[in-house]
mmCIF file of C-alpha atoms in Angstrom:
data_model
loop_
_atom_site.group_PDB
_atom_site.id
_atom_site.type_symbol
_atom_site.label_atom_id
_atom_site.label_comp_id
_atom_site.label_asym_id
_atom_site.label_seq_id
_atom_site.Cartn_x
_atom_site.Cartn_y
_atom_site.Cartn_z
ATOM 1 C CA MET A 1 2.848 78.858 101.451
ATOM 2 C CA THR A 2 3.809 75.982 99.135
ATOM 3 C CA ARG A 3 6.468 73.690 100.616
ATOM 4 C CA VAL A 4 8.847 72.333 97.936
ATOM 5 C CA LEU A 5 11.372 69.511 98.220
ATOM 6 C CA MET A 6 14.074 69.278 95.547
ATOM 7 C CA GLY A 7 15.148 65.875 94.265
ATOM 8 C CA ASP A 8 18.706 65.001 93.296
ATOM 9 C CA PHE A 9 20.116 67.413 90.724
ATOM 10 C CA SER A 10 23.622 68.396 89.750
ATOM 11 C CA ALA A 11 24.822 71.444 91.679
ATOM 12 C CA LEU A 12 24.420 73.792 88.704
ATOM 13 C CA HIS A 13 20.889 72.644 87.884
ATOM 14 C CA ARG A 14 19.900 72.779 91.541
ATOM 15 C CA LEU A 15 21.161 76.351 91.869
ATOM 16 C CA GLY A 16 19.264 77.427 88.760
ATOM 17 C CA LEU A 17 16.031 75.796 89.892
ATOM 18 C CA GLU A 18 16.364 77.227 93.396
ATOM 19 C CA ASN A 19 16.867 80.724 91.963
ATOM 20 C CA ILE A 20 13.722 80.333 89.833
ATOM 21 C CA LEU A 21 11.681 79.040 92.772
ATOM 22 C CA ARG A 22 12.762 81.704 95.258
ATOM 23 C CA VAL A 23 9.556 83.672 94.863
ATOM 24 C CA ASP A 24 6.866 84.679 97.324
ATOM 25 C CA GLY A 25 4.714 81.793 98.361
ATOM 26 C CA ILE A 26 7.315 79.030 97.854
ATOM 27 C CA GLU A 27 9.324 77.579 100.717
ATOM 28 C CA LEU A 28 12.309 75.483 99.621
ATOM 29 C CA MET A 29 12.811 72.781 102.203
ATOM 30 C CA ASP A 30 16.366 71.978 103.249
ATOM 31 C CA VAL A 31 16.206 68.252 103.937
ATOM 32 C CA LYS A 32 19.469 66.460 103.173
ATOM 33 C CA GLY A 33 20.034 62.842 102.322
ATOM 34 C CA PRO A 34 20.514 60.557 99.351
ATOM 35 C CA ASP A 35 17.110 58.842 99.524
ATOM 36 C CA VAL A 36 14.380 61.033 98.042
ATOM 37 C CA LEU A 37 11.572 58.940 99.551
ATOM 38 C CA ALA A 38 13.057 59.165 103.050
ATOM 39 C CA ARG A 39 13.401 62.931 102.669
ATOM 40 C CA LEU A 40 9.825 63.133 101.423
ATOM 41 C CA VAL A 41 8.530 61.277 104.486
ATOM 42 C CA GLU A 42 10.546 63.553 106.770
ATOM 43 C CA ALA A 43 9.608 66.832 105.067
ATOM 44 C CA LEU A 44 5.991 66.175 103.996
ATOM 45 C CA PRO A 45 6.144 68.743 101.165
ATOM 46 C CA ASP A 46 3.304 69.939 98.957
ATOM 47 C CA VAL A 47 5.472 69.560 95.829
ATOM 48 C CA ILE A 48 8.579 67.608 94.920
ATOM 49 C CA VAL A 49 10.728 68.667 91.973
ATOM 50 C CA LEU A 50 12.620 65.824 90.273
ATOM 51 C CA ASP A 51 15.155 65.427 87.479
ATOM 52 C CA LEU A 52 13.259 63.986 84.504
ATOM 53 C CA ASP A 53 16.513 62.920 82.829
ATOM 54 C CA LYS A 54 17.499 60.383 85.492
ATOM 55 C CA SER A 55 16.698 56.784 84.610
ATOM 56 C CA ALA A 56 15.063 56.048 87.971
ATOM 57 C CA THR A 57 12.692 59.028 87.876
ATOM 58 C CA ASP A 58 9.781 57.180 86.230
ATOM 59 C CA ASP A 59 9.827 54.509 88.945
ATOM 60 C CA LEU A 60 10.213 57.115 91.687
ATOM 61 C CA VAL A 61 7.280 59.139 90.351
ATOM 62 C CA TRP A 62 5.114 56.003 90.298
ATOM 63 C CA VAL A 63 5.908 55.325 93.972
ATOM 64 C CA ILE A 64 5.273 58.930 94.997
ATOM 65 C CA VAL A 65 1.942 59.330 93.185
ATOM 66 C CA HIS A 66 0.644 56.046 94.618
ATOM 67 C CA ARG A 67 2.016 56.269 98.171
ATOM 68 C CA PHE A 68 1.690 60.037 98.557
ATOM 69 C CA PRO A 69 -1.190 60.980 96.242
ATOM 70 C CA ALA A 70 -1.593 64.471 97.733
ATOM 71 C CA VAL A 71 1.961 65.461 96.704
ATOM 72 C CA LYS A 72 2.358 67.176 93.343
ATOM 73 C CA VAL A 73 5.395 66.072 91.328
ATOM 74 C CA VAL A 74 7.126 68.340 88.819
ATOM 75 C CA ALA A 75 9.833 66.604 86.780
ATOM 76 C CA CYS A 76 12.161 68.915 84.836
ATOM 77 C CA SER A 77 14.482 68.000 81.989
ATOM 78 C CA ALA A 78 17.893 69.577 81.483
ATOM 79 C CA ASN A 79 18.250 67.899 78.079
ATOM 80 C CA HIS A 80 14.992 69.180 76.615
ATOM 81 C CA PRO A 81 13.201 72.425 77.516
ATOM 82 C CA MET A 82 10.183 70.654 79.005
ATOM 83 C CA MET A 83 8.661 69.469 82.246
ATOM 84 C CA ARG A 84 6.021 66.965 83.299
ATOM 85 C CA VAL A 85 3.561 67.949 85.980
ATOM 86 C CA PHE A 86 1.834 65.188 87.951
ATOM 87 C CA PRO A 87 -1.063 66.897 89.754
ATOM 88 C CA PRO A 88 -2.093 65.615 93.179
ATOM 89 C CA LEU A 89 -4.698 62.854 93.333
ATOM 90 C CA HIS A 90 -4.355 61.913 89.640
ATOM 91 C CA TYR A 91 -2.304 58.758 90.294
ATOM 92 C CA GLY A 92 0.191 59.104 87.473
ATOM 93 C CA GLU A 93 -1.651 61.229 84.949
ATOM 94 C CA PHE A 94 0.474 64.155 83.855
ATOM 95 C CA TYR A 95 0.743 66.974 81.392
ATOM 96 C CA GLU A 96 3.838 68.231 79.617
ATOM 97 C CA THR A 97 4.694 71.852 79.095
ATOM 98 C CA ASP A 98 7.672 74.008 78.218
ATOM 99 C CA LEU A 99 10.322 74.448 80.876
ATOM 100 C CA ASP A 100 10.214 78.175 81.385
ATOM 101 C CA PRO A 101 10.966 79.986 84.673
ATOM 102 C CA ALA A 102 7.498 81.525 84.946
ATOM 103 C CA LEU A 103 5.750 78.275 83.998
ATOM 104 C CA LEU A 104 7.843 76.307 86.498
ATOM 105 C CA ALA A 105 7.041 78.694 89.345
ATOM 106 C CA SER A 106 3.375 78.660 88.334
ATOM 107 C CA ALA A 107 3.245 74.839 88.163
ATOM 108 C CA VAL A 108 4.795 74.560 91.620
ATOM 109 C CA GLN A 109 2.449 77.128 93.170
ATOM 110 C CA ALA A 110 -0.811 76.061 91.495
#
């Protein structure tokens, strides 16, 4: 089972993403708190899903991929129908793809 931690999203975006990710094989972790890094340390997820549109996301991704290289990061944009996937152990390399429910679930599970 893939353990997924959600970053900070608006309530509507969070609900939509959670509905997409509620599929077999994905466990959405319920770890509360304002600090994503502290929640990551507490939860030890396989994947973290972040809001690509937030200004601090690039810096946060850099910290995660260098401090927690085994964690996959998927950053989704609400402004553009796209996402960036930072595979584990690639230290910041990423690929971009369309933000589509099936592609998002696949990126999180792969």
